[in-house]
Structure formats: C-alpha cells, structure tokens
XYZ file of C-alpha atoms in Angstrom:
745
model
C 28.787 7.619 47.122
C 31.995 5.701 48.193
C 33.183 4.443 51.105
C 36.479 4.697 51.780
C 36.244 0.621 51.284
C 36.445 1.140 47.882
C 38.502 -1.313 45.479
C 41.248 -0.033 43.857
C 43.890 -0.842 41.739
C 47.437 -1.271 42.855
C 49.875 -0.251 39.601
C 52.816 1.062 41.019
C 54.597 3.688 43.330
C 53.171 6.576 41.947
C 49.643 5.131 42.687
C 49.809 3.744 45.966
C 51.049 7.315 46.862
C 48.271 9.219 45.311
C 46.111 7.130 47.308
C 47.961 8.354 50.372
C 47.261 12.167 49.203
C 51.090 12.190 47.743
C 52.552 13.394 44.915
C 53.614 10.871 42.054
C 57.302 10.806 41.181
C 55.479 11.495 37.668
C 53.084 14.406 38.875
C 53.609 18.468 37.767
C 54.967 20.079 41.109
C 52.595 21.232 43.907
C 54.159 23.435 46.426
C 51.027 23.365 48.447
C 51.034 19.781 48.148
C 54.279 19.329 49.712
C 53.461 22.149 52.620
C 50.316 20.285 53.190
C 52.458 17.081 54.069
C 54.961 18.905 56.170
C 52.904 21.472 58.641
C 49.065 20.153 57.713
C 46.197 20.577 56.140
C 44.892 24.184 56.230
C 41.544 25.451 55.002
C 43.368 25.652 51.144
C 43.589 21.794 51.028
C 40.622 19.786 51.166
C 37.770 20.533 49.633
C 34.519 18.796 50.157
C 31.633 18.328 48.371
C 27.158 18.915 48.930
C 25.400 15.747 48.429
C 25.239 15.128 45.074
C 28.767 15.292 43.803
C 28.207 17.897 41.480
C 30.262 21.053 43.318
C 32.975 21.490 45.821
C 33.435 23.329 49.246
C 36.350 23.608 51.713
C 35.451 22.576 54.885
C 35.762 25.276 58.167
C 39.140 26.280 59.200
C 40.286 25.461 62.886
C 39.342 29.185 63.465
C 35.604 28.801 62.565
C 36.070 31.098 59.482
C 33.260 29.923 56.803
C 34.171 27.771 54.034
C 34.285 29.685 50.237
C 31.922 29.927 48.091
C 31.193 26.398 45.923
C 32.232 25.616 42.815
C 32.308 23.612 40.005
C 34.983 20.739 39.237
C 35.501 22.105 35.114
C 37.872 20.130 34.271
C 36.913 18.178 31.068
C 39.257 15.717 32.800
C 36.585 14.636 34.326
C 34.178 13.044 31.180
C 36.952 9.858 31.412
C 36.958 9.374 35.545
C 34.304 8.280 38.419
C 35.068 10.661 41.489
C 35.263 8.791 44.421
C 34.390 10.435 48.161
C 35.172 9.635 51.592
C 34.447 11.230 54.745
C 36.649 14.001 56.409
C 35.796 15.771 59.986
C 32.522 14.894 58.837
C 32.613 16.594 55.539
C 32.445 14.459 51.723
C 35.454 14.910 49.953
C 37.209 13.884 47.342
C 40.082 11.424 47.205
C 40.377 9.793 43.962
C 39.436 8.994 40.488
C 39.003 5.907 39.084
C 39.391 5.640 34.926
C 35.916 4.673 33.684
C 38.003 2.826 30.434
C 40.406 0.619 32.893
C 39.537 1.183 36.149
C 42.339 2.308 37.262
C 41.876 4.290 40.418
C 44.177 7.990 41.010
C 44.418 10.293 43.601
C 41.477 12.625 43.177
C 42.010 15.489 45.591
C 41.238 18.723 44.421
C 44.699 20.021 45.692
C 46.800 17.647 43.729
C 45.782 18.927 40.661
C 44.371 17.188 37.330
C 47.941 16.438 35.510
C 48.309 12.851 36.338
C 44.678 12.031 35.058
C 45.216 13.554 32.219
C 48.746 12.358 31.216
C 47.044 8.551 32.178
C 44.503 9.371 29.921
C 46.609 10.076 26.860
C 48.758 6.159 27.693
C 45.430 4.323 28.720
C 45.319 0.758 26.457
C 41.758 0.538 26.991
C 40.862 3.942 26.132
C 43.076 3.877 22.719
C 41.971 0.321 22.492
C 37.815 1.701 22.115
C 39.482 4.768 20.543
C 40.314 2.276 17.358
C 37.191 0.285 17.030
C 35.835 3.989 16.493
C 35.513 5.108 13.597
C 33.732 8.706 12.663
C 32.069 9.218 10.324
C 30.119 12.606 8.039
C 26.671 11.578 7.899
C 23.790 13.865 7.267
C 20.184 14.084 8.911
C 16.695 14.534 7.341
C 17.374 18.282 7.365
C 20.655 18.753 5.524
C 22.596 18.918 8.132
C 25.911 17.415 8.783
C 26.457 15.502 12.318
C 29.658 12.955 13.111
C 28.852 9.197 12.611
C 30.728 7.156 15.342
C 30.464 3.252 13.716
C 29.893 1.036 16.682
C 31.170 -2.584 17.041
C 28.018 -3.672 19.380
C 25.352 -2.121 16.874
C 27.150 -3.834 14.000
C 26.730 -6.866 16.005
C 22.470 -6.151 16.603
C 22.449 -5.181 13.158
C 24.101 -8.003 12.456
C 21.341 -10.927 13.880
C 18.332 -8.615 12.370
C 19.567 -9.302 9.374
C 20.178 -13.236 10.143
C 16.501 -13.408 11.097
C 15.160 -11.500 8.026
C 16.954 -12.823 5.159
C 17.041 -16.599 7.061
C 21.075 -16.909 6.342
C 23.058 -18.592 8.121
C 24.436 -17.780 11.666
C 27.616 -18.130 10.771
C 27.362 -15.568 7.843
C 29.584 -12.992 10.662
C 32.566 -15.264 10.447
C 32.582 -15.949 6.278
C 35.019 -15.094 4.560
C 33.466 -13.400 1.382
C 30.609 -11.270 4.378
C 34.267 -10.382 6.403
C 35.275 -9.087 2.823
C 32.407 -7.376 2.237
C 32.003 -5.465 4.929
C 35.451 -4.209 5.141
C 35.696 -3.447 1.743
C 32.679 -0.864 0.783
C 31.604 -0.470 4.522
C 34.480 -0.830 7.052
C 37.847 -1.528 7.051
C 38.607 -2.114 11.207
C 35.336 -4.473 10.903
C 36.696 -7.677 12.679
C 34.398 -10.978 12.139
C 32.110 -12.022 14.630
C 32.178 -15.466 14.779
C 28.819 -18.055 15.165
C 29.141 -18.972 18.945
C 28.959 -14.992 19.806
C 25.774 -14.468 17.242
C 24.076 -17.229 18.766
C 24.518 -15.196 22.260
C 23.511 -12.054 20.262
C 20.648 -13.488 19.347
C 19.423 -14.561 22.389
C 20.003 -11.357 23.787
C 18.233 -9.337 21.329
C 15.571 -11.659 21.050
C 15.309 -11.356 25.073
C 14.797 -7.443 25.194
C 12.449 -7.695 22.823
C 10.377 -9.899 24.368
C 11.198 -7.603 27.402
C 9.604 -4.952 25.629
C 6.559 -6.893 23.994
C 5.849 -8.217 27.641
C 5.740 -4.724 28.849
C 3.386 -3.778 25.954
C 0.844 -6.376 27.431
C 1.110 -5.539 31.307
C 0.814 -1.686 30.602
C -1.437 -1.366 27.566
C -2.929 -4.335 26.418
C -6.910 -5.331 27.364
C -6.654 -8.604 25.709
C -5.714 -10.631 22.818
C -6.955 -12.994 21.037
C -5.397 -16.099 19.772
C -4.610 -18.559 16.905
C -2.446 -21.575 17.043
C -1.432 -24.390 14.503
C 0.809 -27.568 14.451
C 3.199 -27.493 11.434
C 4.894 -30.641 10.208
C 8.493 -30.042 8.963
C 10.720 -31.946 6.282
C 13.349 -31.913 9.830
C 11.047 -34.475 10.804
C 10.102 -32.053 14.207
C 6.918 -30.907 14.543
C 6.229 -27.382 15.922
C 3.364 -25.726 17.432
C 2.721 -21.323 16.799
C 0.495 -19.447 18.924
C -0.206 -16.004 17.509
C -1.393 -13.143 19.375
C -3.844 -10.430 17.802
C -4.696 -7.551 20.007
C -5.592 -3.524 19.313
C -3.167 -0.957 20.766
C -3.017 2.094 22.702
C -3.853 3.665 19.174
C -6.658 1.727 18.221
C -4.759 -0.024 15.691
C -4.299 -3.773 14.971
C -1.384 -5.594 16.018
C -0.397 -9.422 15.010
C 2.547 -10.670 17.674
C 4.866 -14.079 16.611
C 4.438 -15.495 20.706
C 6.326 -18.990 20.304
C 7.298 -21.639 17.697
C 7.384 -24.648 20.210
C 9.125 -28.083 19.156
C 5.980 -31.326 19.847
C 7.625 -34.038 20.084
C 4.796 -36.105 21.244
C 1.795 -37.184 20.472
C -0.525 -34.527 18.589
C -3.390 -34.492 21.159
C -4.811 -32.515 23.585
C -3.278 -32.901 26.859
C -0.051 -31.760 24.938
C -1.285 -28.789 22.887
C -2.906 -27.594 25.744
C 0.539 -27.627 27.611
C 2.484 -26.260 25.583
C 0.369 -22.688 24.827
C -0.828 -22.741 28.788
C 3.112 -22.376 28.818
C 3.602 -19.809 26.152
C 0.565 -17.680 27.212
C 2.988 -18.020 30.997
C 5.921 -17.057 29.391
C 4.205 -13.397 28.374
C 1.662 -13.090 31.729
C -1.246 -13.517 29.120
C -3.111 -16.471 31.098
C -5.652 -14.077 32.468
C -5.940 -11.826 29.020
C -7.290 -14.341 26.167
C -10.590 -13.442 25.053
C -10.716 -16.164 22.259
C -8.608 -18.315 20.246
C -9.249 -19.459 16.585
C -8.295 -22.985 15.305
C -8.632 -24.786 13.190
C -11.438 -28.136 12.499
C -9.329 -31.091 14.133
C -10.336 -32.821 17.191
C -7.334 -32.464 19.431
C -8.072 -28.707 18.751
C -11.653 -29.471 20.755
C -9.767 -31.015 23.168
C -7.065 -28.807 23.793
C -9.761 -25.789 24.187
C -11.121 -27.629 26.327
C -8.028 -28.526 28.895
C -7.674 -24.584 28.467
C -11.435 -23.336 29.928
C -10.367 -23.139 33.128
C -7.313 -21.125 32.514
C -8.854 -18.803 29.837
C -11.893 -17.922 31.004
C -10.795 -15.626 33.761
C -10.616 -12.071 31.573
C -13.838 -11.468 32.340
C -14.748 -14.385 34.612
C -17.251 -15.371 32.229
C -18.569 -19.117 32.042
C -16.702 -20.458 28.597
C -18.489 -22.786 26.634
C -17.757 -23.966 23.238
C -20.105 -23.364 20.923
C -20.639 -27.073 19.954
C -22.465 -27.488 23.563
C -24.261 -23.681 23.186
C -25.712 -24.646 19.633
C -27.373 -27.498 21.517
C -29.034 -24.624 24.138
C -31.334 -22.289 24.143
C -30.136 -18.968 23.294
C -32.579 -17.668 25.700
C -30.463 -18.948 28.441
C -29.533 -15.890 30.537
C -26.382 -17.292 30.996
C -23.021 -15.084 31.037
C -20.806 -16.966 28.420
C -18.737 -15.885 25.829
C -17.017 -18.227 23.090
C -13.940 -19.098 23.226
C -13.012 -21.064 21.046
C -13.954 -19.671 17.290
C -13.532 -21.925 14.409
C -11.063 -20.864 11.152
C -13.866 -19.490 8.596
C -10.914 -20.138 5.964
C -10.589 -23.544 6.659
C -14.125 -24.335 6.510
C -14.028 -22.872 3.322
C -11.484 -24.675 2.308
C -13.949 -28.112 3.035
C -16.648 -26.566 1.056
C -14.356 -26.084 -1.783
C -13.076 -29.158 -1.689
C -16.803 -30.911 -1.795
C -16.482 -29.081 -5.547
C -12.743 -30.684 -6.508
C -13.278 -33.970 -5.491
C -16.515 -34.496 -8.360
C -14.609 -31.780 -10.724
C -10.776 -34.099 -10.282
C -10.726 -35.608 -14.110
C -11.145 -31.892 -15.196
C -8.307 -30.820 -13.090
C -6.122 -33.741 -14.083
C -6.578 -32.791 -17.772
C -4.890 -29.106 -16.996
C -2.199 -30.721 -14.336
C -1.223 -33.258 -17.527
C -0.684 -30.676 -19.777
C 0.929 -28.520 -17.617
C 3.777 -31.317 -16.869
C 3.971 -32.435 -19.808
C 5.230 -29.104 -20.891
C 7.255 -28.459 -18.343
C 8.920 -32.081 -18.221
C 12.025 -31.575 -19.871
C 14.123 -28.387 -21.096
C 14.091 -28.870 -24.853
C 10.265 -29.073 -24.764
C 10.461 -25.432 -22.911
C 12.634 -24.269 -25.270
C 10.317 -25.030 -28.226
C 7.154 -23.728 -26.393
C 9.243 -20.631 -25.933
C 10.473 -20.510 -29.406
C 7.067 -21.042 -30.645
C 5.645 -18.002 -28.404
C 8.521 -15.636 -29.311
C 7.494 -16.172 -33.188
C 3.513 -15.946 -32.400
C 4.251 -12.247 -30.631
C 3.079 -13.957 -27.203
C 5.260 -13.216 -24.093
C 7.398 -16.731 -23.240
C 6.194 -17.958 -20.000
C 6.522 -21.790 -18.247
C 3.385 -23.141 -15.790
C 3.480 -23.871 -12.230
C 1.583 -26.982 -11.163
C -0.875 -26.748 -8.362
C -1.170 -28.401 -5.205
C -3.929 -30.559 -4.126
C -3.966 -29.955 -0.462
C -4.378 -26.302 -1.197
C -7.581 -26.126 -3.454
C -6.191 -21.849 -3.859
C -3.037 -22.849 -6.053
C -5.401 -24.688 -7.909
C -7.671 -21.533 -9.029
C -4.165 -19.819 -10.067
C -2.860 -22.043 -12.027
C -5.960 -22.108 -13.758
C -6.338 -18.170 -13.512
C -2.467 -17.922 -14.594
C -3.130 -20.852 -18.450
C -6.396 -18.406 -18.791
C -4.265 -15.379 -21.007
C -1.784 -18.332 -23.049
C -5.357 -20.457 -23.976
C -4.419 -20.257 -28.019
C -0.502 -20.848 -27.817
C -0.922 -23.286 -24.939
C -3.803 -25.276 -26.161
C -1.676 -25.131 -29.962
C 1.096 -26.292 -28.762
C 0.704 -29.280 -26.292
C -1.941 -30.632 -29.625
C 0.677 -30.632 -31.881
C 3.267 -32.447 -29.403
C 1.340 -34.357 -26.993
C 1.605 -37.984 -27.920
C -2.034 -40.151 -28.662
C -2.763 -42.869 -30.748
C -4.708 -42.551 -33.732
C -8.131 -42.066 -32.921
C -7.657 -40.896 -30.099
C -9.414 -37.562 -28.905
C -6.637 -34.366 -28.519
C -5.588 -33.814 -24.642
C -7.338 -30.354 -24.642
C -10.365 -29.959 -26.681
C -13.097 -26.306 -26.771
C -15.069 -28.306 -23.935
C -12.165 -28.246 -21.487
C -11.738 -24.726 -21.869
C -15.026 -24.305 -21.229
C -15.735 -26.207 -18.409
C -12.248 -24.671 -16.647
C -14.074 -21.361 -17.372
C -17.131 -21.879 -15.660
C -14.855 -23.417 -12.383
C -12.728 -20.944 -12.916
C -15.362 -18.406 -12.072
C -16.718 -19.772 -9.620
C -13.556 -20.375 -7.861
C -13.309 -15.964 -7.706
C -15.632 -15.579 -4.774
C -14.077 -17.763 -3.133
C -10.975 -17.092 -3.344
C -11.884 -13.126 -2.930
C -12.959 -14.309 0.120
C -9.981 -16.635 1.762
C -7.380 -13.614 0.587
C -9.939 -10.958 2.882
C -10.330 -13.426 5.912
C -6.894 -13.614 6.530
C -6.605 -10.389 6.919
C -3.878 -8.773 9.614
C -4.725 -5.127 10.144
C -8.386 -4.614 9.501
C -10.759 -6.187 12.031
C -12.213 -9.709 9.756
C -14.973 -10.432 12.318
C -17.405 -8.216 10.639
C -17.053 -9.460 7.433
C -18.221 -12.833 8.150
C -21.638 -12.069 8.316
C -21.330 -10.131 4.484
C -19.629 -12.962 2.876
C -22.324 -15.375 4.711
C -24.586 -14.152 2.480
C -22.640 -13.693 -0.525
C -21.450 -17.133 0.042
C -25.468 -18.098 -0.331
C -26.387 -16.265 -2.273
C -23.699 -17.613 -4.800
C -24.261 -21.494 -4.613
C -28.305 -20.631 -5.170
C -27.451 -19.401 -8.160
C -24.776 -21.306 -9.079
C -27.323 -24.141 -8.089
C -29.337 -23.709 -11.790
C -25.951 -23.903 -13.776
C -26.276 -27.128 -16.225
C -22.220 -27.467 -15.918
C -21.429 -26.635 -12.347
C -25.093 -27.377 -10.524
C -23.664 -31.567 -9.777
C -21.087 -29.903 -7.391
C -23.552 -27.004 -5.982
C -25.242 -29.507 -3.553
C -22.653 -31.387 -1.617
C -20.958 -27.525 -1.153
C -24.541 -26.189 0.132
C -24.724 -29.645 2.881
C -21.389 -28.120 4.301
C -22.332 -24.965 4.416
C -25.254 -25.614 6.524
C -23.367 -27.503 8.201
C -20.646 -24.819 9.774
C -22.704 -21.721 9.412
C -26.581 -21.905 9.294
C -26.393 -22.003 13.058
C -24.225 -18.406 12.857
C -21.852 -18.148 15.195
C -23.120 -15.347 17.977
C -19.008 -13.630 17.848
C -20.101 -13.067 13.419
C -23.372 -11.343 14.936
C -21.770 -9.429 17.829
C -18.976 -8.013 15.204
C -21.641 -7.495 12.953
C -24.196 -5.497 15.424
C -21.110 -3.642 16.877
C -20.865 -1.875 13.031
C -22.323 1.508 13.180
C -23.154 0.840 9.683
C -25.843 -2.038 10.771
C -27.122 -2.293 14.582
C -29.850 -4.218 15.080
C -31.602 -2.873 11.989
C -28.599 -3.909 9.382
C -28.645 -7.531 11.686
C -32.571 -8.303 11.030
C -32.515 -7.337 7.272
C -29.099 -9.434 7.001
C -30.840 -12.239 9.018
C -34.028 -12.064 6.787
C -32.452 -12.768 3.680
C -30.085 -15.083 5.370
C -33.557 -16.925 5.743
C -34.816 -17.051 2.660
C -31.344 -18.148 1.240
C -31.420 -21.241 3.562
C -34.632 -21.928 4.392
C -33.897 -21.120 8.066
C -36.021 -19.308 10.860
C -34.344 -16.973 12.580
C -36.749 -15.219 14.485
C -35.438 -16.660 17.700
C -31.689 -16.706 17.167
C -32.519 -12.453 16.116
C -34.384 -12.343 20.146
C -31.624 -14.112 21.682
C -28.561 -12.868 20.197
C -29.754 -9.193 21.620
C -30.219 -10.242 24.529
C -27.344 -12.393 25.189
C -25.240 -8.700 23.628
C -26.878 -7.033 26.922
C -25.776 -9.944 29.007
C -22.060 -9.760 27.897
C -21.859 -5.825 28.360
C -23.228 -6.348 31.716
C -19.775 -8.700 32.395
C -17.650 -5.061 30.168
C -19.793 -2.949 32.751
C -19.019 -4.600 36.082
C -15.216 -4.709 35.150
C -14.994 -1.789 33.561
C -17.712 0.952 34.507
C -15.796 2.587 36.672
C -14.138 4.416 33.160
C -16.791 6.079 32.396
C -16.296 10.040 33.214
C -18.118 10.877 31.247
C -20.314 10.376 28.355
C -21.276 12.922 25.229
C -24.304 12.711 22.880
C -23.417 10.710 20.052
C -23.705 13.068 16.897
C -25.468 12.940 13.916
C -23.157 11.564 11.281
C -24.020 11.484 7.531
C -22.144 9.503 4.915
C -21.213 8.576 1.591
C -22.223 6.206 -1.235
C -24.595 3.291 0.075
C -23.704 1.021 -2.864
C -22.352 -1.301 -1.306
C -24.844 -1.885 1.250
C -27.554 -1.945 -0.278
C -28.369 -5.231 -0.478
C -28.837 -4.846 3.514
C -30.867 -1.648 3.537
C -32.977 -1.913 0.708
C -36.274 -0.801 1.923
C -38.239 -2.755 -1.400
C -37.401 -6.025 -0.108
C -33.963 -8.132 0.453
C -32.625 -7.688 -2.947
C -29.882 -9.648 -3.257
C -27.522 -9.425 -6.926
C -30.093 -8.457 -8.631
C -32.540 -11.211 -6.998
C -36.485 -10.401 -5.410
C -36.583 -12.344 -2.240
C -39.823 -13.027 -0.840
C -40.092 -11.529 2.644
C -40.033 -14.423 5.129
C -43.394 -14.135 7.719
C -41.337 -15.075 10.769
C -39.407 -12.397 11.090
C -42.210 -10.183 11.125
C -41.419 -6.634 11.998
C -42.901 -7.473 15.155
C -39.786 -9.149 16.244
C -37.273 -6.640 15.456
C -39.150 -4.101 17.413
C -41.571 -5.293 19.683
C -39.790 -8.646 21.749
C -36.280 -6.969 20.717
C -37.206 -4.377 23.107
C -38.228 -6.978 25.614
C -35.733 -8.786 25.219
C -32.689 -5.573 25.919
C -35.325 -4.624 29.779
C -35.688 -8.028 30.984
C -31.939 -8.876 30.312
C -30.204 -5.599 32.276
C -31.638 -3.012 33.602
C -28.035 -0.964 33.812
C -27.217 -1.321 29.885
C -27.826 2.340 28.771
C -24.446 2.802 26.753
C -25.610 -0.256 24.765
C -29.312 0.436 24.387
C -28.201 3.989 23.616
C -25.947 3.052 20.591
C -28.423 0.723 18.848
C -31.414 3.084 19.635
C -28.911 5.945 17.096
C -29.280 5.846 13.894
C -26.809 3.618 11.598
C -23.927 5.900 10.197
C -24.217 6.445 6.789
C -20.752 5.839 5.389
C -20.959 2.896 3.365
C -17.360 2.995 1.149
C -15.273 0.620 1.374
C -12.650 3.751 2.969
C -14.754 3.912 6.211
C -12.637 2.307 9.552
C -14.590 0.618 12.697
C -11.878 0.815 14.391
C -11.252 4.814 13.862
C -14.951 5.369 14.713
C -15.184 3.038 17.689
C -11.545 5.303 19.075
C -13.588 8.531 18.669
C -16.251 7.780 20.329
C -14.879 5.952 23.216
C -16.120 8.953 25.974
C -19.576 8.120 24.455
C -19.570 4.658 24.713
C -16.648 4.206 27.167
C -17.283 0.720 28.124
C -19.024 -0.125 25.049
C -16.273 0.632 23.325
C -13.863 -1.570 25.144
C -16.486 -4.635 24.211
C -16.195 -3.755 20.492
C -12.320 -3.578 20.392
C -12.124 -6.957 22.427
C -14.738 -8.472 19.907
C -13.596 -6.646 16.461
C -9.838 -7.860 17.531
C -11.141 -11.598 16.938
C -9.327 -13.046 13.696
C -11.996 -15.352 12.165
C -8.598 -17.267 10.412
C -5.641 -19.248 11.446
C -3.746 -18.243 7.965
C -1.912 -15.885 10.745
C -0.219 -19.017 11.870
C 0.054 -20.813 8.822
C 2.299 -18.225 7.642
C 4.188 -18.596 10.348
C 5.073 -21.700 8.624
C 5.947 -20.338 5.832
C 8.833 -18.527 8.052
C 10.008 -21.432 9.685
C 10.176 -23.484 6.401
C 12.831 -20.630 5.370
C 14.559 -21.204 8.941
C 14.418 -25.066 8.356
C 16.209 -25.348 5.577
C 17.764 -28.059 4.379
C 21.601 -25.730 4.773
C 20.121 -25.332 8.833
C 19.069 -28.220 10.090
C 21.398 -28.222 12.725
C 19.269 -25.805 14.652
C 18.244 -26.392 18.181
C 14.577 -25.733 18.694
C 15.395 -22.578 21.194
C 16.645 -21.383 18.319
C 13.925 -21.797 15.739
C 11.670 -19.835 17.521
C 14.051 -17.118 18.207
C 14.424 -16.865 14.535
C 10.812 -16.702 13.662
C 10.165 -14.882 16.752
C 12.850 -11.653 15.700
C 11.829 -11.989 12.219
C 7.778 -11.466 12.628
C 8.389 -8.526 15.141
C 11.150 -6.910 12.691
C 8.455 -7.724 9.980
C 4.890 -6.056 12.663
C 7.347 -3.047 13.176
C 7.497 -2.217 9.539
C 3.681 -3.091 8.785
C 4.259 -5.959 6.375
C 2.645 -9.000 7.797
C -0.032 -8.698 5.529
C -1.080 -12.056 3.441
C 2.244 -12.996 3.697
C 1.211 -16.654 2.427
C -1.259 -15.430 -0.306
C 1.284 -13.095 -1.521
C 4.036 -15.644 -1.967
C 1.791 -18.054 -3.650
C 0.710 -15.537 -6.246
C 4.031 -14.729 -7.004
C 4.615 -18.436 -7.452
C 2.958 -18.491 -10.229
C 3.793 -14.828 -11.781
C 6.982 -14.874 -11.788
C 7.106 -17.513 -14.436
C 8.483 -15.575 -17.550
C 11.097 -17.517 -19.150
C 12.252 -13.492 -21.078
C 13.093 -12.539 -17.875
C-alpha cells in the first residue's frame, strides 16, 4: 500500500489540481466535487477501501451514521492504472491513479470520476507505442478453435537467441539485412532489427534464466549426479574443458546436461583440471552431490581426481579411493568405500582395437590409397560417375577415415564393400603402375578386408551401445566383457586374424581382468541377474580369461552390503512401508541364454568346462556368510537378492522402470540402484560437446569470447535435452559423413 510520499510525475496544472483533489480544466463537470471544495467533505465524498484494495467503502458520517455497503471499482479504465491510497481520518482512501504505461499520476478520488483517466489512455504516448508493436493475429489451437495471437517483440528476441544457439549462426543475424527483409516480408512487417549487442545481452539473460531453473532442479529433485569430463583443443588454438552431468529425474528418466565449457589456457595438469571442475560444480551447488566421475586414461585425470577427492567424497561420507589403489587391496577388507573415478570403457575399447590396426596398417593403407586416388581430381570423379551410370550402379564418392578414430576406419570399409565390383574395376583400369607391378587392389585384399570388417563389428557395436545417453550403460558392461572375451578367443585360431588377437587379449586383461566393482554392482542390481546371474557370468569369464573369481565373488557381495549400509544410514528415513515383492513372469529368454543355461556355460555355441574353483558352495554358503558378517540391517538387500530373478529377458525391459515400480518395496535400495545405474561408462557425452563447440567456434566466429562460447554450447545442449535429441550425436554425424556421398543427389 502506498503512503502519502508516493512519487508523482508532474505534467502540468491540471495534474497538480487533480493531486489536490480538484478537477482539472479538461475534466468532465462534476457538481459534487465543486460542492466539496466550497462546503467541505460529506459522507458522499471520500470512499475508503478495505485492506486488500479491491473494494471501497464510505467513512462514517460526522453524526455517527454507518457507512454504505462496500462496492467494487467496475470501470474498465482501471486495467491501465495502478490505484494509489493514503490514510484519511484513520481510513484508507484511494487518492490517485498511476498510468501503467507512462507512470504519470492523476487524481483518483472516487468522487472525481474516471473521465480524465479515460482521456489520458487515448493519448498516452507509451501505450500507443506498445499497441503499435503489438500485432494481433488469429491462430488455431490443438482442438481447432480460434484464438487471438499477439506478436511480442521480447518473445521474438528470446526465440532469436534459441535459433542462434541451435543453428550455430552468427550473433549478428538479427541485424543482417537479409534476415530483417525475410522476417518483414514473410512474417511481421513491423519487425525491427536487433543489434549484436542486444542479442548478446539476450543470450546472457536466457542462459542465466535457464541455469537458475537447472540449479533449482538439482537442489530440489536430484539426489546425486555423475560426471564426465574431457579436454578439447580447437582450431582457434584455445583449449576448453567440458563438465557434463548425468542424472535421473523425478520421473526416473536419465538426463544429461552440459554444465560448463571452461577455457583452460594453462598447463593441463591435475591441479588446473581439478580447479576448473570444482568451480563449475560449486556454481551449480553440486559439490556434495557427485557420485562418480568418468574420465579417460590420461595421467592428468588421475592426478585431478586425487585433488578432487576431499571435495567429491561428501555425498555419502564415504572414503573414496582410486581403482588402482583398490585393486591392490583385499576385497574382504570391510572398508566403506566406493569408486569415484571410473575409466572410460570406450577409450579402453579404442586402445584394444588400435593394437589390431597397428598390425593391419599396410592393408588399411592400400584402401586409403585407392580412395585418395579416386578423390584426387574432379575429372576422375566425373569419370567414375559415368562408369557407374553405364553399369547401372548408383554413383557415389568415398570418405577417407581418420587415423585417430578407429571407428571411422570401420565405416570406411563398411561403405566401400557394397561397391566392391565397380570400384575395383575402375581403380585397376585407371591407377598407374609400372610393368610387372601388382595391381593396387586384388581379391586377397578384399578377402582380408572382409575378415577385418567382421572382426571389428562387435567393437563398433559395443562403442555405440555403451555411448548411450537415455538408458543405463553400467549394467551392460559385464555382458560386453563376456562377448569381447569370447570374440577374441574365437578369432585367436583364425589363420588371417590370429596375429593381431594376442596383443588385444593382453590389453583386455590389463584393464578388465580385474572387473571394476561398478560393473558388478550394476549387473547385480539388474533384477534379471542378481547374484544367481552374477555367479554364472563370473564362471564364464573365469574360463575365458583363465582367472579364478571365487574370492572376487564373495568380496563383491560383502562390499555391496557395505555400500548399502551407507545408503541406509543416509536414506533410512524414507522407509515408510514395504510391500512384499511381487511374483513376476517374463518373455523370451534368448538374450540371456548364455548366462542361464543350466547345462553349463554355453557361449556362442562353444561349451566351456566348469571352473572347479567356482563351486556351488562359493555361490551359496560363502555368500551367505558374507552377508551375515557384513551387516545385520541389510534386510532390503537380502530380500532383493533372495527373490527369484525376473524372467523378462527381452530388449524392451526397462531397468529404471522396474526400480521405479518397486521403490516402495525397496525404498533405500532403489535409491542406491538409481545412483549406480546413473553412471555412464564412457565419456562420449563430453566428446559430443566438443563436436558442437567445433561448429560454434568456426572460422567466422573466432572472435567469440570464452564466456559466449560456453553460453551458446550450454544453451544448444539444453535445447536438445528438452527434445531428448542428445543420443549418440557424434556417432550419428560420423555415420552420415560416410553415407551422404552419392553423386546423383
């Protein structure tokens, strides 16, 4: 409520008279107001209002008579004015009206009428300007009904920000003559151009608003986040470090958000990396909500995680140790610890495959030479196009691979094979060679390339699958450890491939013979596996890698109970009630036959002998003792592991949905499962951020400041997240780079 010291805008004699309660010269004649000026106020003059300002009532008359009944202000003119009030004789009285458009103040006593207010609205310059900028159109709603749509300049500027971020167009787009002409001619004739400076301020405002909403989500709805991070060196000679958060929302759906893309213009050592990651986390209030961080194998990342331990170990109050330290300790040591630093599985796959490609380099170089020869001149491409048309084959060019990305080598061969015949014939006819020199491409080359392509297919599929964004990838790792181990074992006897297999096996054993606990926990928390499936899968892995996993099995079970106890300490209060686990039936078992074959470990049709060290006593008595010795209050965990496994073994099974549906049965364990299933096993999400950044900092936009680069990157990612379009961005673009090369399109 405004007091008598309200600020007014003096606009002339008439307004001054109205502020004193008198009529202006241009007001309608009002005999009551003239009478009040000569003879004083009566009961019909001032009309006080109650506390909410919505109704007005008359003050008591001097002779003590009661006031009239309250009545509302019904004039439509009040939609454009703010009512001003003050105290008169202990009553709240409306004395003025402030224009909502130009802020001028006029007399507002009820006895003065509203004619002068209506006349001002007709001539108010500010209101007329707003009306001029407002363009009403008829639009249709989803049900087919019509409604009025108003053009809003501020909304248009906001949408321009989104357009610039999503399409990587220049910030000056809004003031370019071509864009202004297009909008005026096709959409809004009254559109006015938006300068680069204004757009920059709008980008900052939009980024700040979106960031505030994201911070609120993290504060109110999210228990923890898992991070990925990587460093990118761009063409502008500027290096950036990305910080990407993965989390499960309140609807139990996986989400991904780029939190920061920070310039790192100093040495890429552990301290500098840790400082920038910690700064981003503090900015979003996530320093005490980090469950795991997935990084590649760079030594600077290991150093950074060592620096970040004191900051990131507060989520459950756990002692955080590195996998390397943990691998050298005993699993039976009952230390409450969890693995904060996860190594990128796709990076390890890359190291494994590169062991093969190093040996196969002469073969790969032959195909690179042939493709380079075809692409070296426009005349040669035109000649190949004519040859393809003459032979009834759709003509196309072929993309060279990138040596630093082995999956591009796989795609190069994959897209070349359907054109084997015309490509070989053309190269043999056109490629220059000396007399007696062998042909560049022979049938032996193609036969060997076919073997290599088949061999690499599993690794490519694994990389794509483990790079997923909207489904848990951690439960899939045990499956791929079995598949890859079996794949290498089968090709170890292939006469053409066996020379490259042993180095790959050595690299596999270096990183994955000691199975990371995260993979085991996630596999056990898949209700189709539990301890029954985990016991069987370890037996198979033991035979494939000649490893005894008996102690690991018992220790993993005990450590799982230790971690559950920590969750029970933190979240035990959510246990309002528990329901009995339902009896579940499932569909086809085919996808899990290799795990649940009771006749023995059958993998890919190969029957493997059982491991005598992995006896059934290990999976029963020893495990039961491990449970009893580790915790007495792990009732939810024991109940979950004791129940039968879910038989829904088809690909459409949704682990997160299952835990969401059973969160009342397992209130604490479901939170633990949610956190573990959130962890991404690869850093591809961070690398896809760099794919976006490369387009943002292109040749025409080198002058962008690092702060603007970060804002545009975040906005673009957040827009894609709202539409759930972040899935495998980089792999999709890489695939398209090899596909969209037809010469007749």
